[in-house]
Amino acid sequence: MLGAIRSEFRKYFTTRMWWGMAIAVFLVSALFAGLFGFLMTMDQSGVPPEQQMAGSPEQVANSVYTAGLSVAYLLTLAVGVMQIGSEYRHKTITSTFLGVPRRATVMGAKVISLLAIGAMYGVISLLGSVGVGALVLSARGAEVFPAAGVARTLALSLLVLGLWALIGLGAGILIPNQVAALLIAIGVAWIVEPLAGVALTFWDWGQDVAQFLPSAATQAMVSGVTGGPNGGGTQLEWWGGALVLIGYAALLAGIGSWRTVRADIS
């Protein structure tokens, strides 16, 4: 297993994609943290009540430090898709299974390596978001680390990026065409699923369903500021959001791995 894991890391870190993604994650996290830092600490006296943001100092800090997470997890989702999609596209999956005949070992190595790669991008994201976000909050007179819950949110953001990479792995296996898998996975995660979540909130029963969608579960994990005086609808506890997102990652990566282990490889 250790050899297979080293092989997966070597496949990834010998390409230019890893540092390109690292730069993108850092810049996005820093940019959004700076922007949200200003927005979260602005004077809301002239803003209509229904448009005001409501949250404790802890939620404000969480929102600032994880503001770029929604873009960063799309990038790790793409990493997960390409980690298996490139194997199919360049037909290296055959040599991979010849090198390590036990397919379950190969898939286990991909899962472990993707979790570690996602966590690495999480650290890079925090370097950008906390570095810039703390400066903005301090300059605006807000508390930089108002509660211990902020540290928990920062740790969970590492898990978030790792789990979205596994969701990408499952999507990349279930949709063997790499380009199609990227377009569908990012399109669903970025556009379709958030719009479906908003549409569901128009019904009482829909709010109960919407909180279990992946993006809503991610938002619940980071415990950020909610919009509007009513708190922006029903939301899971942070641990509930973590369990839901782990469930999505386990389901998609599990089905994809099961299919890969049983499928004919030529």
Short mmCIF file of C-alpha atoms in Angstrom, two decimals:
data_model
loop_
_atom_site.label_atom_id
_atom_site.label_comp_id
_atom_site.label_asym_id
_atom_site.label_seq_id
_atom_site.Cartn_x
_atom_site.Cartn_y
_atom_site.Cartn_z
CA MET A 1 0.00 0.00 0.00
CA LEU A 2 2.80 2.44 0.88
CA GLY A 3 4.38 1.92 -2.53
CA ALA A 4 1.05 2.55 -4.25
CA ILE A 5 0.51 5.73 -2.23
CA ARG A 6 4.01 6.99 -3.11
CA SER A 7 3.23 6.24 -6.75
CA GLU A 8 0.03 8.31 -6.61
CA PHE A 9 1.89 11.23 -5.04
CA ARG A 10 4.63 10.96 -7.66
CA LYS A 11 2.05 11.00 -10.46
CA TYR A 12 0.58 14.21 -9.10
CA PHE A 13 3.62 16.14 -7.93
CA THR A 14 5.64 15.53 -11.09
CA THR A 15 3.14 17.59 -13.09
CA ARG A 16 2.81 21.36 -13.27
CA MET A 17 -0.81 21.17 -12.20
CA TRP A 18 -0.04 20.89 -8.48
CA TRP A 19 1.72 24.20 -8.14
CA GLY A 20 -0.68 25.90 -10.56
CA MET A 21 -3.57 24.78 -8.36
CA ALA A 22 -1.64 25.85 -5.26
CA ILE A 23 -1.20 29.38 -6.61
CA ALA A 24 -4.87 29.55 -7.60
CA VAL A 25 -6.06 28.31 -4.19
CA PHE A 26 -3.81 30.78 -2.36
CA LEU A 27 -4.86 33.79 -4.44
CA VAL A 28 -8.57 32.95 -4.34
CA SER A 29 -8.51 32.44 -0.59
CA ALA A 30 -6.59 35.66 0.04
CA LEU A 31 -8.80 37.70 -2.32
CA PHE A 32 -12.10 36.47 -0.93
CA ALA A 33 -10.90 36.81 2.68
CA GLY A 34 -9.97 40.44 2.06
CA LEU A 35 -13.29 41.17 0.31
CA PHE A 36 -15.43 39.43 2.92
CA GLY A 37 -13.41 41.06 5.69
CA PHE A 38 -14.55 44.48 4.46
CA LEU A 39 -18.13 43.36 3.80
CA MET A 40 -18.59 41.64 7.15
CA THR A 41 -17.35 44.64 9.12
CA MET A 42 -19.11 47.38 7.15
CA ASP A 43 -21.72 49.69 8.67
CA GLN A 44 -25.17 48.14 8.11
CA SER A 45 -27.22 51.12 9.34
CA GLY A 46 -28.34 51.97 5.79
CA VAL A 47 -28.92 48.40 4.67
CA PRO A 48 -32.51 47.02 4.60
CA PRO A 49 -33.14 44.50 7.42
CA GLU A 50 -33.77 41.63 5.00
CA GLN A 51 -30.34 42.20 3.41
CA GLN A 52 -28.35 42.58 6.63
CA MET A 53 -25.88 39.89 7.63
CA ALA A 54 -26.36 38.41 11.08
CA GLY A 55 -23.69 36.59 13.01
CA SER A 56 -21.55 36.48 16.14
CA PRO A 57 -17.87 37.58 16.11
CA GLU A 58 -16.96 33.89 15.81
CA GLN A 59 -19.20 33.49 12.75
CA VAL A 60 -17.75 36.65 11.20
CA ALA A 61 -14.19 35.31 11.62
CA ASN A 62 -15.25 31.91 10.27
CA SER A 63 -16.86 33.52 7.22
CA VAL A 64 -13.82 35.65 6.46
CA TYR A 65 -11.30 32.81 6.82
CA THR A 66 -13.38 30.39 4.73
CA ALA A 67 -14.72 32.90 2.20
CA GLY A 68 -12.73 31.36 -0.66
CA LEU A 69 -13.56 27.80 0.32
CA SER A 70 -16.43 27.50 -2.19
CA VAL A 71 -13.98 28.14 -5.04
CA ALA A 72 -11.15 26.14 -3.47
CA TYR A 73 -13.30 23.03 -3.16
CA LEU A 74 -14.22 23.30 -6.84
CA LEU A 75 -10.49 23.19 -7.59
CA THR A 76 -9.93 20.10 -5.42
CA LEU A 77 -13.03 18.58 -7.02
CA ALA A 78 -11.28 19.07 -10.37
CA VAL A 79 -8.09 17.51 -8.95
CA GLY A 80 -10.07 14.44 -7.92
CA VAL A 81 -11.65 14.13 -11.37
CA MET A 82 -8.30 14.47 -13.14
CA GLN A 83 -6.51 12.06 -10.78
CA ILE A 84 -8.50 9.19 -12.32
CA GLY A 85 -9.68 10.86 -15.55
CA SER A 86 -6.13 11.36 -16.81
CA GLU A 87 -5.50 7.64 -16.26
CA TYR A 88 -8.37 6.80 -18.61
CA ARG A 89 -7.57 9.59 -21.06
CA HIS A 90 -3.89 8.67 -21.47
CA LYS A 91 -4.61 4.94 -21.03
CA THR A 92 -2.15 4.64 -18.14
CA ILE A 93 -4.76 2.83 -16.04
CA THR A 94 -3.62 -0.45 -17.64
CA SER A 95 0.02 0.00 -16.61
CA THR A 96 -1.14 1.13 -13.17
CA PHE A 97 -3.01 -2.13 -12.63
CA LEU A 98 -0.15 -4.15 -14.11
CA GLY A 99 2.24 -2.49 -11.65
CA VAL A 100 -0.13 -3.10 -8.71
CA PRO A 101 -2.35 -6.08 -9.66
CA ARG A 102 -4.60 -5.69 -6.61
CA ARG A 103 -7.00 -3.03 -7.80
CA ALA A 104 -8.42 -2.42 -4.34
CA THR A 105 -4.92 -1.39 -3.23
CA VAL A 106 -4.68 1.07 -6.12
CA MET A 107 -8.04 2.62 -5.30
CA GLY A 108 -7.24 2.76 -1.60
CA ALA A 109 -3.99 4.56 -2.44
CA LYS A 110 -5.88 7.06 -4.62
CA VAL A 111 -8.35 7.77 -1.80
CA ILE A 112 -5.60 8.28 0.81
CA SER A 113 -3.43 10.40 -1.49
CA LEU A 114 -6.38 12.59 -2.50
CA LEU A 115 -7.32 13.21 1.13
CA ALA A 116 -3.72 14.27 1.80
CA ILE A 117 -3.57 16.43 -1.34
CA GLY A 118 -6.86 18.10 -0.39
CA ALA A 119 -5.56 18.79 3.13
CA MET A 120 -2.37 20.25 1.64
CA TYR A 121 -4.42 22.67 -0.44
CA GLY A 122 -6.40 23.41 2.72
CA VAL A 123 -3.20 24.53 4.44
CA ILE A 124 -2.33 26.70 1.44
CA SER A 125 -5.84 28.15 1.48
CA LEU A 126 -5.53 29.02 5.17
CA LEU A 127 -2.16 30.69 4.61
CA GLY A 128 -3.85 33.07 2.18
CA SER A 129 -7.19 33.55 3.93
CA VAL A 130 -5.96 33.87 7.51
CA GLY A 131 -3.01 36.02 6.50
CA VAL A 132 -5.14 38.56 4.64
CA GLY A 133 -8.36 38.10 6.62
CA ALA A 134 -6.68 38.69 9.99
CA LEU A 135 -5.07 41.87 8.71
CA VAL A 136 -8.42 43.22 7.46
CA LEU A 137 -10.31 42.27 10.64
CA SER A 138 -7.62 43.81 12.82
CA ALA A 139 -7.56 47.00 10.75
CA ARG A 140 -11.37 47.28 10.96
CA GLY A 141 -11.39 46.81 14.75
CA ALA A 142 -12.94 43.32 14.71
CA GLU A 143 -11.74 40.36 16.75
CA VAL A 144 -9.25 38.20 14.87
CA PHE A 145 -9.73 34.98 16.88
CA PRO A 146 -12.79 35.58 19.07
CA ALA A 147 -13.37 31.93 20.11
CA ALA A 148 -11.86 28.46 20.07
CA GLY A 149 -14.49 27.48 17.50
CA VAL A 150 -12.53 29.39 14.87
CA ALA A 151 -9.65 26.89 15.21
CA ARG A 152 -12.15 24.06 14.75
CA THR A 153 -13.46 25.69 11.58
CA LEU A 154 -9.95 26.10 10.20
CA ALA A 155 -9.24 22.41 10.86
CA LEU A 156 -12.53 21.38 9.25
CA SER A 157 -11.72 23.39 6.14
CA LEU A 158 -8.81 20.98 5.52
CA LEU A 159 -11.26 18.08 5.72
CA VAL A 160 -13.68 19.87 3.38
CA LEU A 161 -11.12 20.13 0.58
CA GLY A 162 -10.07 16.49 1.01
CA LEU A 163 -13.67 15.26 0.88
CA TRP A 164 -14.48 17.28 -2.24
CA ALA A 165 -11.42 15.74 -3.91
CA LEU A 166 -12.92 12.30 -3.17
CA ILE A 167 -16.27 13.41 -4.60
CA GLY A 168 -14.32 14.37 -7.73
CA LEU A 169 -12.68 10.93 -7.78
CA GLY A 170 -16.11 9.28 -7.79
CA ALA A 171 -17.36 11.59 -10.55
CA GLY A 172 -14.22 10.92 -12.61
CA ILE A 173 -14.79 7.17 -12.45
CA LEU A 174 -18.52 7.26 -13.12
CA ILE A 175 -17.97 9.59 -16.13
CA PRO A 176 -14.89 8.13 -17.88
CA ASN A 177 -14.56 11.03 -20.36
CA GLN A 178 -12.33 13.50 -18.51
CA VAL A 179 -13.61 16.67 -20.15
CA ALA A 180 -17.25 15.67 -19.68
CA ALA A 181 -16.57 14.67 -16.08
CA LEU A 182 -14.98 18.04 -15.32
CA LEU A 183 -17.78 20.02 -16.94
CA ILE A 184 -20.56 18.00 -15.32
CA ALA A 185 -18.99 17.81 -11.85
CA ILE A 186 -18.13 21.51 -11.64
CA GLY A 187 -21.39 22.55 -13.31
CA VAL A 188 -23.47 20.57 -10.84
CA ALA A 189 -21.43 21.64 -7.79
CA TRP A 190 -21.15 25.31 -8.80
CA ILE A 191 -24.49 26.06 -10.49
CA VAL A 192 -27.11 23.30 -10.40
CA GLU A 193 -26.88 22.24 -6.78
CA PRO A 194 -26.79 25.78 -5.25
CA LEU A 195 -29.76 26.83 -7.43
CA ALA A 196 -31.65 23.70 -6.39
CA GLY A 197 -30.89 24.56 -2.76
CA VAL A 198 -32.33 28.06 -3.19
CA ALA A 199 -35.41 26.71 -4.99
CA LEU A 200 -36.06 24.19 -2.21
CA THR A 201 -36.17 26.94 0.43
CA PHE A 202 -39.48 28.18 -1.05
CA TRP A 203 -41.18 25.22 0.61
CA ASP A 204 -41.10 24.23 4.28
CA TRP A 205 -40.31 20.61 3.41
CA GLY A 206 -37.71 21.82 0.94
CA GLN A 207 -35.71 23.60 3.66
CA ASP A 208 -35.37 20.30 5.49
CA VAL A 209 -34.07 18.68 2.29
CA ALA A 210 -31.80 21.58 1.23
CA GLN A 211 -29.70 21.39 4.40
CA PHE A 212 -28.48 17.95 3.29
CA LEU A 213 -27.11 19.13 -0.07
CA PRO A 214 -23.28 19.11 -0.34
CA SER A 215 -22.79 22.89 -0.44
CA ALA A 216 -25.20 23.40 2.49
CA ALA A 217 -23.36 20.71 4.47
CA THR A 218 -20.06 22.46 3.70
CA GLN A 219 -21.49 25.78 4.89
CA ALA A 220 -22.72 24.11 8.07
CA MET A 221 -19.21 22.77 8.77
CA VAL A 222 -17.65 26.22 8.71
CA SER A 223 -20.49 27.86 10.73
CA GLY A 224 -20.39 31.16 8.90
CA VAL A 225 -22.58 34.24 8.90
CA THR A 226 -26.09 33.70 7.60
CA GLY A 227 -28.08 36.13 5.51
CA GLY A 228 -31.27 37.84 6.62
CA PRO A 229 -32.92 38.29 10.00
CA ASN A 230 -34.19 34.70 10.07
CA GLY A 231 -30.72 33.20 9.75
CA GLY A 232 -30.97 32.09 6.12
CA GLY A 233 -33.02 28.94 6.65
CA THR A 234 -32.45 25.65 8.40
CA GLN A 235 -28.83 24.55 8.78
CA LEU A 236 -27.21 21.46 10.26
CA GLU A 237 -24.83 21.56 13.19
CA TRP A 238 -21.15 21.56 12.17
CA TRP A 239 -20.78 17.88 13.03
CA GLY A 240 -23.95 17.04 11.09
CA GLY A 241 -22.60 18.84 8.05
CA ALA A 242 -19.33 16.93 8.38
CA LEU A 243 -21.15 13.60 8.53
CA VAL A 244 -23.27 14.46 5.49
CA LEU A 245 -20.25 15.51 3.41
CA ILE A 246 -18.32 12.42 4.51
CA GLY A 247 -21.34 10.39 3.40
CA TYR A 248 -21.32 11.95 -0.08
CA ALA A 249 -17.56 11.39 -0.45
CA ALA A 250 -17.77 7.79 0.82
CA LEU A 251 -20.73 7.01 -1.44
CA LEU A 252 -19.26 8.42 -4.66
CA ALA A 253 -15.67 7.26 -4.06
CA GLY A 254 -16.98 3.87 -2.87
CA ILE A 255 -19.21 3.28 -5.90
CA GLY A 256 -16.45 4.47 -8.23
CA SER A 257 -13.84 2.23 -6.60
CA TRP A 258 -16.20 -0.76 -6.66
CA ARG A 259 -16.86 -0.19 -10.36
CA THR A 260 -13.14 0.17 -11.15
CA VAL A 261 -12.26 -3.02 -9.28
CA ARG A 262 -14.85 -5.04 -11.21
CA ALA A 263 -14.65 -3.42 -14.67
CA ASP A 264 -12.67 -4.77 -17.62
CA ILE A 265 -9.54 -2.70 -18.23
CA SER A 266 -7.94 -2.72 -21.65
#
